[in-house]
Each structure stands twice: as structure tokens, then as C-alpha cells.
mmCIF file of C-alpha atoms in Angstrom:
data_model
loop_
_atom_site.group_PDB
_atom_site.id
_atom_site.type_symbol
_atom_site.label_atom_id
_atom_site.label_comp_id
_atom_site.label_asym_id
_atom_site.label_seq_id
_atom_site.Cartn_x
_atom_site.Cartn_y
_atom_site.Cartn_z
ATOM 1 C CA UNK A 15 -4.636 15.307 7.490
ATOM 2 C CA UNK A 16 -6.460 11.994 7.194
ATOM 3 C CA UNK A 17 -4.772 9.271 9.596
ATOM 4 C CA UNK A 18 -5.617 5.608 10.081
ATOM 5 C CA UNK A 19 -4.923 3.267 12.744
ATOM 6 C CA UNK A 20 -4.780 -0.124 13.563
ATOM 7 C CA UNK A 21 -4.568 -2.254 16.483
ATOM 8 C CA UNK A 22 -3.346 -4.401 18.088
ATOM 9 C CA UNK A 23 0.148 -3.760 16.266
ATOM 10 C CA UNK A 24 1.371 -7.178 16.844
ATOM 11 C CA UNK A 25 -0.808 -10.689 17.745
ATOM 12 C CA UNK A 26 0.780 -14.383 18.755
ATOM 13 C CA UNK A 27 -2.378 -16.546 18.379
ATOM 14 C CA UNK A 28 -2.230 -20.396 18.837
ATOM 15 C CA UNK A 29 -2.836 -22.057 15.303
ATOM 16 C CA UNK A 30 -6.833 -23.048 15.189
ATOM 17 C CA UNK A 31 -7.745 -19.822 17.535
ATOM 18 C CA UNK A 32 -9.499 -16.103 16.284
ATOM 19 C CA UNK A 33 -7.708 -13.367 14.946
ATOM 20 C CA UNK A 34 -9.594 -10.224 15.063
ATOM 21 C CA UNK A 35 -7.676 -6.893 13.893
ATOM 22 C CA UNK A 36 -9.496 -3.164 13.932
ATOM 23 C CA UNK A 37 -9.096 0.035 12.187
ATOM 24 C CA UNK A 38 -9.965 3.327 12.727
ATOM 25 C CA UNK A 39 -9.728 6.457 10.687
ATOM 26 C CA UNK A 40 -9.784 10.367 11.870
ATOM 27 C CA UNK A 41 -11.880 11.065 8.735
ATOM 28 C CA UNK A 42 -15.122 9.508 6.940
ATOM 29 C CA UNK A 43 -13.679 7.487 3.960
ATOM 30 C CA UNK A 44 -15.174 7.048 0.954
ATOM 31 C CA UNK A 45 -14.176 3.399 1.268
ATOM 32 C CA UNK A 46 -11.715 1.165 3.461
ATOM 33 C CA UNK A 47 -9.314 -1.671 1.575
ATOM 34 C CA UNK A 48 -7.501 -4.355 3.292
ATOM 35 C CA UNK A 49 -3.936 -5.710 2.423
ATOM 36 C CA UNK A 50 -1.624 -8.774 3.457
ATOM 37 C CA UNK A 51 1.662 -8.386 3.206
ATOM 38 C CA UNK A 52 3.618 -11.963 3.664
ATOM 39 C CA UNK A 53 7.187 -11.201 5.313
ATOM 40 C CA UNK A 54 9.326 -10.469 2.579
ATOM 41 C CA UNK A 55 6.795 -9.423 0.278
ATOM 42 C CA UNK A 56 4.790 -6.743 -0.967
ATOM 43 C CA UNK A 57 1.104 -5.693 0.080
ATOM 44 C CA UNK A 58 -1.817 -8.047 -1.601
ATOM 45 C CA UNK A 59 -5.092 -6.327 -1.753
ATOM 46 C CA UNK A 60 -7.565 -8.670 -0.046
ATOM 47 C CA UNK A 61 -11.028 -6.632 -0.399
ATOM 48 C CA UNK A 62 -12.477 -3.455 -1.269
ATOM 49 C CA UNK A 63 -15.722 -2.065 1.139
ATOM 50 C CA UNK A 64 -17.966 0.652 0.264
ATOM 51 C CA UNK A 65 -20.750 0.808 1.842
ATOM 52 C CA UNK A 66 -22.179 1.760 5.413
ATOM 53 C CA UNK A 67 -21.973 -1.042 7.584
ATOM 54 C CA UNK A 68 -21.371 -3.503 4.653
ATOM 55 C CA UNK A 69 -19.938 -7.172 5.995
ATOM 56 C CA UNK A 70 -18.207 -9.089 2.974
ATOM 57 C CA UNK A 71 -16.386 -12.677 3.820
ATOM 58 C CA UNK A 72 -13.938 -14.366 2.369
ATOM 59 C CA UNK A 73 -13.919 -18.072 3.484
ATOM 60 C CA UNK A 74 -12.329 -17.665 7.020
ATOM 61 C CA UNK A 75 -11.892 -13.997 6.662
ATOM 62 C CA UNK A 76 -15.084 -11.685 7.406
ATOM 63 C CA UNK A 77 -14.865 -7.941 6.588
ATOM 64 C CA UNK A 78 -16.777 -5.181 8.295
ATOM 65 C CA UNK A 79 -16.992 -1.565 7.341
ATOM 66 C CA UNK A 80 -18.705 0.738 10.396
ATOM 67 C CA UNK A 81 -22.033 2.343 9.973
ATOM 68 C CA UNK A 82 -20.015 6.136 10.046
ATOM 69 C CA UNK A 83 -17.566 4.660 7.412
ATOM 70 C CA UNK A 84 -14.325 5.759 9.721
ATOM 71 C CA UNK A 85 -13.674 1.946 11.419
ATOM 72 C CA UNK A 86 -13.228 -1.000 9.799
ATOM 73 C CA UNK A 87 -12.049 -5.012 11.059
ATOM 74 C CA UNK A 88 -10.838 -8.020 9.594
ATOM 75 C CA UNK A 89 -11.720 -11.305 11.412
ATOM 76 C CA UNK A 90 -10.409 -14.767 10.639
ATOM 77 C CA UNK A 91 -12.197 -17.391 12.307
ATOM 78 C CA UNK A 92 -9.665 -20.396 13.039
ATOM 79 C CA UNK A 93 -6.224 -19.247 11.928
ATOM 80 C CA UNK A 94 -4.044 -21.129 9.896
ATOM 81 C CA UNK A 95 -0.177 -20.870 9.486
ATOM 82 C CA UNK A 96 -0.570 -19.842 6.167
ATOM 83 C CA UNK A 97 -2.287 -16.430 7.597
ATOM 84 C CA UNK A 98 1.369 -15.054 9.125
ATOM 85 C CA UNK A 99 1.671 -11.506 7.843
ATOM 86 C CA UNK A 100 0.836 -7.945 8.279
ATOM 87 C CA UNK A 101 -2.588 -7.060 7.653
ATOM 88 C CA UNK A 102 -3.366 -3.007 6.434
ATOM 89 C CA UNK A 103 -6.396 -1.437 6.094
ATOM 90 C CA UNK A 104 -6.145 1.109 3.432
ATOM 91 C CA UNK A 105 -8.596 3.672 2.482
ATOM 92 C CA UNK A 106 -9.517 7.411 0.535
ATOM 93 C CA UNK A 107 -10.663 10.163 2.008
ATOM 94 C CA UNK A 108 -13.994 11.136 0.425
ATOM 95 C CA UNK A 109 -12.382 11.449 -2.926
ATOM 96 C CA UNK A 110 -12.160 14.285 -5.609
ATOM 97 C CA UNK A 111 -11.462 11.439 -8.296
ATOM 98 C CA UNK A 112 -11.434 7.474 -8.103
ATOM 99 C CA UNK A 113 -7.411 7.652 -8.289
ATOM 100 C CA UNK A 114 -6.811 9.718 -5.230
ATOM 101 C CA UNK A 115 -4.419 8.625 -2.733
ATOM 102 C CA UNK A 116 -4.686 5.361 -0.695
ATOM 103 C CA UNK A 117 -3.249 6.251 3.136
ATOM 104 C CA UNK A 118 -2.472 3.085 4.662
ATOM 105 C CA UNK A 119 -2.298 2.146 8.680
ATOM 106 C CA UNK A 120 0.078 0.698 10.204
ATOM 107 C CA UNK A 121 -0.326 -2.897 10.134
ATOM 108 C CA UNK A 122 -1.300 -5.526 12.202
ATOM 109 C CA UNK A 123 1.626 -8.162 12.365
ATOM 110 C CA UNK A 124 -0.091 -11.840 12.870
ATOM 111 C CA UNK A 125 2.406 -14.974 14.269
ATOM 112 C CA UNK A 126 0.262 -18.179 14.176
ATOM 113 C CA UNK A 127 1.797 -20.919 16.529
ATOM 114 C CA UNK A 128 1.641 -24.418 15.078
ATOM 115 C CA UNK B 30 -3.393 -10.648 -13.447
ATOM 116 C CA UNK B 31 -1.382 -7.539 -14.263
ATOM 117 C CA UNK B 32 2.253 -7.343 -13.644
ATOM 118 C CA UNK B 33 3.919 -4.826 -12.564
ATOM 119 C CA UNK B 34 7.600 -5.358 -13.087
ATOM 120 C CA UNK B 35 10.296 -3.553 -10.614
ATOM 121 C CA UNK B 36 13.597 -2.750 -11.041
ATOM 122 C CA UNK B 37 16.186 -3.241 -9.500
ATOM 123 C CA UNK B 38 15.357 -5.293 -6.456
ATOM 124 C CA UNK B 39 17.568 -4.102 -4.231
ATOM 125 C CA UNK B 40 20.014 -1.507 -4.776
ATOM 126 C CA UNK B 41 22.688 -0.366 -2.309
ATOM 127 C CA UNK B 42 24.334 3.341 -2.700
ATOM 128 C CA UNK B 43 26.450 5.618 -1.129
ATOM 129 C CA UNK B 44 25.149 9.075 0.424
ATOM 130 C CA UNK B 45 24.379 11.805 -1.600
ATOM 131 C CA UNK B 46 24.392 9.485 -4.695
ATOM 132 C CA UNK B 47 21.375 10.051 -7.271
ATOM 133 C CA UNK B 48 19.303 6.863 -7.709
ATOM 134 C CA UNK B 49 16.870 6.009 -10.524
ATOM 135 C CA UNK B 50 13.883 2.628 -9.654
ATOM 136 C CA UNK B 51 11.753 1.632 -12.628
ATOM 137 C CA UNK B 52 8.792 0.438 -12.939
ATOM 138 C CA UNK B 53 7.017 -1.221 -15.743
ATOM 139 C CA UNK B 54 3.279 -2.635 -15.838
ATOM 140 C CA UNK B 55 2.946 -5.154 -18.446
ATOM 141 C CA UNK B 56 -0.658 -4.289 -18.999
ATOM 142 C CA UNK B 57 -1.671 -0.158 -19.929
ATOM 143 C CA UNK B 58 -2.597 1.395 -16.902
ATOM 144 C CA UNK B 59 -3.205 5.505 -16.231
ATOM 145 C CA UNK B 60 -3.110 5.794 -12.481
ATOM 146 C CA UNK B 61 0.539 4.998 -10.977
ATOM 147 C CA UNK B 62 1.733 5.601 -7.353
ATOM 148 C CA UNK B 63 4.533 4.997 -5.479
ATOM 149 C CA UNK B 64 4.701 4.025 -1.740
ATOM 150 C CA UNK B 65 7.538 3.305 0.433
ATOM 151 C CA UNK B 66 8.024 1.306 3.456
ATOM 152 C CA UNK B 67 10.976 1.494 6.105
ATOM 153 C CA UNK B 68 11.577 -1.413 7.138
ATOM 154 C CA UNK B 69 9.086 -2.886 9.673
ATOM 155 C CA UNK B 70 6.933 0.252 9.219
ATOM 156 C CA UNK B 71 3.720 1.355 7.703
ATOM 157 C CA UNK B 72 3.535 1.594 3.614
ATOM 158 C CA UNK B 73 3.919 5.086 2.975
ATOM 159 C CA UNK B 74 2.535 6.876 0.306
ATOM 160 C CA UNK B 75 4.690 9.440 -1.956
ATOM 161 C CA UNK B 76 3.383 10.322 -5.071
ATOM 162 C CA UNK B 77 0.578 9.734 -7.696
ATOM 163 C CA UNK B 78 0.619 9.920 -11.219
ATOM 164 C CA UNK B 79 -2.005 10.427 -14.138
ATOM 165 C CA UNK B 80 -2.024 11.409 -17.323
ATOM 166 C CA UNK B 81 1.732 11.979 -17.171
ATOM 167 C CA UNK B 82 1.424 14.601 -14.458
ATOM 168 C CA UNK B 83 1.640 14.761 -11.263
ATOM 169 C CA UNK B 84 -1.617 14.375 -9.360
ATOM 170 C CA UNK B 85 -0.909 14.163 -5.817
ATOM 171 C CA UNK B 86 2.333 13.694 -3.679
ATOM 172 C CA UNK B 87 2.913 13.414 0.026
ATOM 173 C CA UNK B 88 5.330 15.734 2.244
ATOM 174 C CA UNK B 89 7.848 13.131 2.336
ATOM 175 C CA UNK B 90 7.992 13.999 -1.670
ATOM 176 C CA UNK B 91 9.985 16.936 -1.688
ATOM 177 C CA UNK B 92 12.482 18.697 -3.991
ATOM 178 C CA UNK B 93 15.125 15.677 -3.883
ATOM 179 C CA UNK B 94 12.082 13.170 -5.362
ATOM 180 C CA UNK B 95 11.130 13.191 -8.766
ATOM 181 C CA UNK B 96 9.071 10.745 -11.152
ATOM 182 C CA UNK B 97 7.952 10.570 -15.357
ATOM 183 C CA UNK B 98 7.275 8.201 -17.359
ATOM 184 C CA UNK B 99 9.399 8.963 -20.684
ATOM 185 C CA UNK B 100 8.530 6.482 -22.800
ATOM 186 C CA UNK B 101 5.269 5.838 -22.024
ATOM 187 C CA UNK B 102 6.265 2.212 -20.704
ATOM 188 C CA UNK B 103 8.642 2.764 -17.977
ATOM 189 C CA UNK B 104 7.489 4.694 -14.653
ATOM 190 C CA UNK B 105 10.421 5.962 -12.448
ATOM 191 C CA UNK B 106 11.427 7.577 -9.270
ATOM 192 C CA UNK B 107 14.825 9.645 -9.277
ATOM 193 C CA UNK B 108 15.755 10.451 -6.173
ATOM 194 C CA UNK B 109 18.150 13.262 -6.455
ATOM 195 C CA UNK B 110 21.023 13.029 -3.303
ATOM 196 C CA UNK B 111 19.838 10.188 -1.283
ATOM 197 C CA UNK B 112 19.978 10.565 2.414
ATOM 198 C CA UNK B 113 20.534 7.537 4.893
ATOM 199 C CA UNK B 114 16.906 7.792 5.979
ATOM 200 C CA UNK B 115 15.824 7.041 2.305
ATOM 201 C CA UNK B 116 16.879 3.693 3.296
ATOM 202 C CA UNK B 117 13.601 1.447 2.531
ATOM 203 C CA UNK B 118 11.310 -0.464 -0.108
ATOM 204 C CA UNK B 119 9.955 1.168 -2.662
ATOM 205 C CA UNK B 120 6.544 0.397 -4.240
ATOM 206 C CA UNK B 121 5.173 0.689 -7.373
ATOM 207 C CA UNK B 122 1.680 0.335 -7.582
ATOM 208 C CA UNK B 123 -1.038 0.329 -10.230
ATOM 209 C CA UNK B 124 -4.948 1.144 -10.090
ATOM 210 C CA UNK B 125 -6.942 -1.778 -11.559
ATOM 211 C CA UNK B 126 -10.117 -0.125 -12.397
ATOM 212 C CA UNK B 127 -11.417 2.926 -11.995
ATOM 213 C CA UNK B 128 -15.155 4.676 -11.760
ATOM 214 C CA UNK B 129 -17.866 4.969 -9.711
ATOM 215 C CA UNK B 130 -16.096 2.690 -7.172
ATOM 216 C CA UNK B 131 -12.125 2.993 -6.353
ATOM 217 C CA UNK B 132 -10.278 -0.403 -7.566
ATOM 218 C CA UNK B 133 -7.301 -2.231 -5.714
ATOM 219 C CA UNK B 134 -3.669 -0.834 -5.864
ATOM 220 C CA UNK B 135 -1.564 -3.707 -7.384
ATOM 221 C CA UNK B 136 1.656 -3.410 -6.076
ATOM 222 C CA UNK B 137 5.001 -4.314 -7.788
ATOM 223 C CA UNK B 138 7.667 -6.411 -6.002
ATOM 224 C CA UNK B 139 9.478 -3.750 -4.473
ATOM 225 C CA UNK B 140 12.870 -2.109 -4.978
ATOM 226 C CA UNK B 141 14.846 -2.255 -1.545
ATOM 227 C CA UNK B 142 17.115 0.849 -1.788
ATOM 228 C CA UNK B 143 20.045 0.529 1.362
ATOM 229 C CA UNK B 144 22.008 4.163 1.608
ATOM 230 C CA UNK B 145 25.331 3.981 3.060
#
């Protein structure tokens, strides 16, 4: 079955340095989500890529989906301690319907050190 | 934003004991799923729901796991005879749009179930 995986599992970055965390499925997806999940909390969908080799940012955060559509990363440029959490990427096989199943990896846990 | 309302937040039960977590999105939605996540782990998926059937569920959904959504508000997960490694948060999640592209999962809070 379709499996996804992150690394690294867990990064300690100084506050102000790079965070860069990649994902990689077994199987072409149709696309690749990411999530942040605050301790505590529940996941928080971030973005949504579709497209071979598409690159979407969000202020500090910059999104990349491979050219094969089976890796993905999220880089944030000049962390901030508001960026602690787990980050998932998330994505569907190449999908019989829009609501088919989202597999999730396995997180990348960030600490940011004031 | 939508809501997604879950209930109860944490519940704590003894082995064996059936279990009921509800979920209720404020706004009408057709595609549900739940997801759970042991503690420290990845967020699992279970089970998906549409059109008040059953479209997909995981292996870790089997004969003890059930969900409906009676009233057409409320979405639920029964859990038959919980185990101790049923221990973990529960997720109920939503699909914001639908159609030519796949839309976010909006999750709910979480229920924490703890099985002693």
C-alpha cells in the first residue's frame, strides 16, 4: 500500500536559522498536503500542491512538490518560536474520487531555541 | 471557517467497555473521516464516509469499529470492546471542497480516549 515518509523525525534549530523538512512517497500522488500540528493540538492544513514540480510560498514557508509527484519539502527560511510543532505532509494516491483517503507521514517535530 | 465540533474531549474507560465520540460540523459537509493518533505518533487514518456509507476504511478499522451519522447532524465512531491499545486521539475531519482538485481535511479538536 501507499506509504509516506518524512525526515528528519525530530529538528532543534537555533531561533533565526533554516528549517528544511522532506517527504517522500512509495507511490505517484495525485497531490501532496502539508499540516502543522501545535503540541496539544490538532493538524492545521497549511497548503495543498498539485502540480509537477509546482513551488508555492507562504511568507517564510516555501513549498515544493517533485517533478515525479512522489517527494515533497517544506522550507522555512529564518525560524521563529512561533513555528514549534510537527509538520505532516499528507497526500492521495492517484485518486478514484476527490474524497479518497489522505495517508499522512510521520511528522517532522520542530524545537526552535530562543 | 467551518467548525467541526468534538465530543467528548477526553474520555477515560475501562477495558472491554463500548465507547461512542461525536462529531458535529456546524456547516453541511458530505465527505467525513476519522483519523487517530497515538500519542507522539503519525495521524492515522480509519475510515471515510460519504453519502452515509462507508467509502473507505483502513485495516486498523475492523469488526470492533463502527461509524453513522443518524441524524444527519451528528457523525460518530462506536468502538465496540475497547482494547488498551485503542488508547489515543481521535480525529474528526471534514473535506472543504471537492472537484477537479482535492480540498483540505479540517480537523476537529480531537477526542483523547485513555483505556484502562
Amino acid at each position: 500500500g501507499q506509504q509516506v515518509m518524512q525526515i528528519p523525525q525530530y529538528q532543534h534549530v537555533q531561533e533565526g536559522e533554516d528549517f528544511t523538512t522532506y517527504c517522500n512517497s512509495s507511490t505517484t500522488l495525485s497531490n501532496i498536503q502539508w499540516y502543522k500540528q501545535r503540541p496539544g493540538g490538532h493538524p492545521v492544513f497549511l497548503i495543498q500542491l498539485v502540480k509537477s514540480g509546482e513551488v508555492k510560498k507562504q511568507k517564510r514557508l516555501t513549498f515544493q512538490f517533485g517533478e515525479a509527484k512522489k517527494n515533497s519539502s517544506l522550507h522555512i527560511t529564518a525560524t521563529q518560536t512561533t513555528d514549534v510543532g510537527t509538520y505532516f505532509c499528507a497526500g492521495q494516491g492517484m485518486m478514484k474520487t476527490s474524497y479518497d483517503k489522505v495517508i499522512f507521514g510521520p511528522g517532522t517535530s520542530l524545537s526552535v531555541i530562543p | 471557517e467551518p467548525e467541526v465540533t468534538q465530543t467528548p474531549s477526553h474520555q477515560v474507560t475501562q477495558m472491554g467497555q463500548e465507547v461512542i465520540l461525536r462529531c458535529v460540523p456546524i456547516s453541511n459537509h458530505l465527505y467525513f473521516y476519522w483519523y487517530r493518533q497515538i500519542l507522539g505518533q503519525k495521524v492515522e487514518f480509519l475510515v471515510s464516509f460519504y453519502n452515509n456509507e462507508i467509502s473507505e476504511k483502513s485495516e486498523i478499522f475492523d469488526d470492533q469499529f463502527s461509524v453513522e451519522r443518524p441524524d444527519g447532524s451528528n457523525f460518530t465512531l462506536k468502538i465496540r470492546s475497547t482494547k488498551l491499545e485503542d488508547s489515543a486521539m481521535y480525529f474528526c475531519a471534514v473535506l472543504l471542497t471537492a472537484g477537479e482538485y482535492t480540498g483540505e481535511l479540517f480537523f476537529g479538536e480531537g477526542s483523547r480516549l485513555t483505556v484502562l
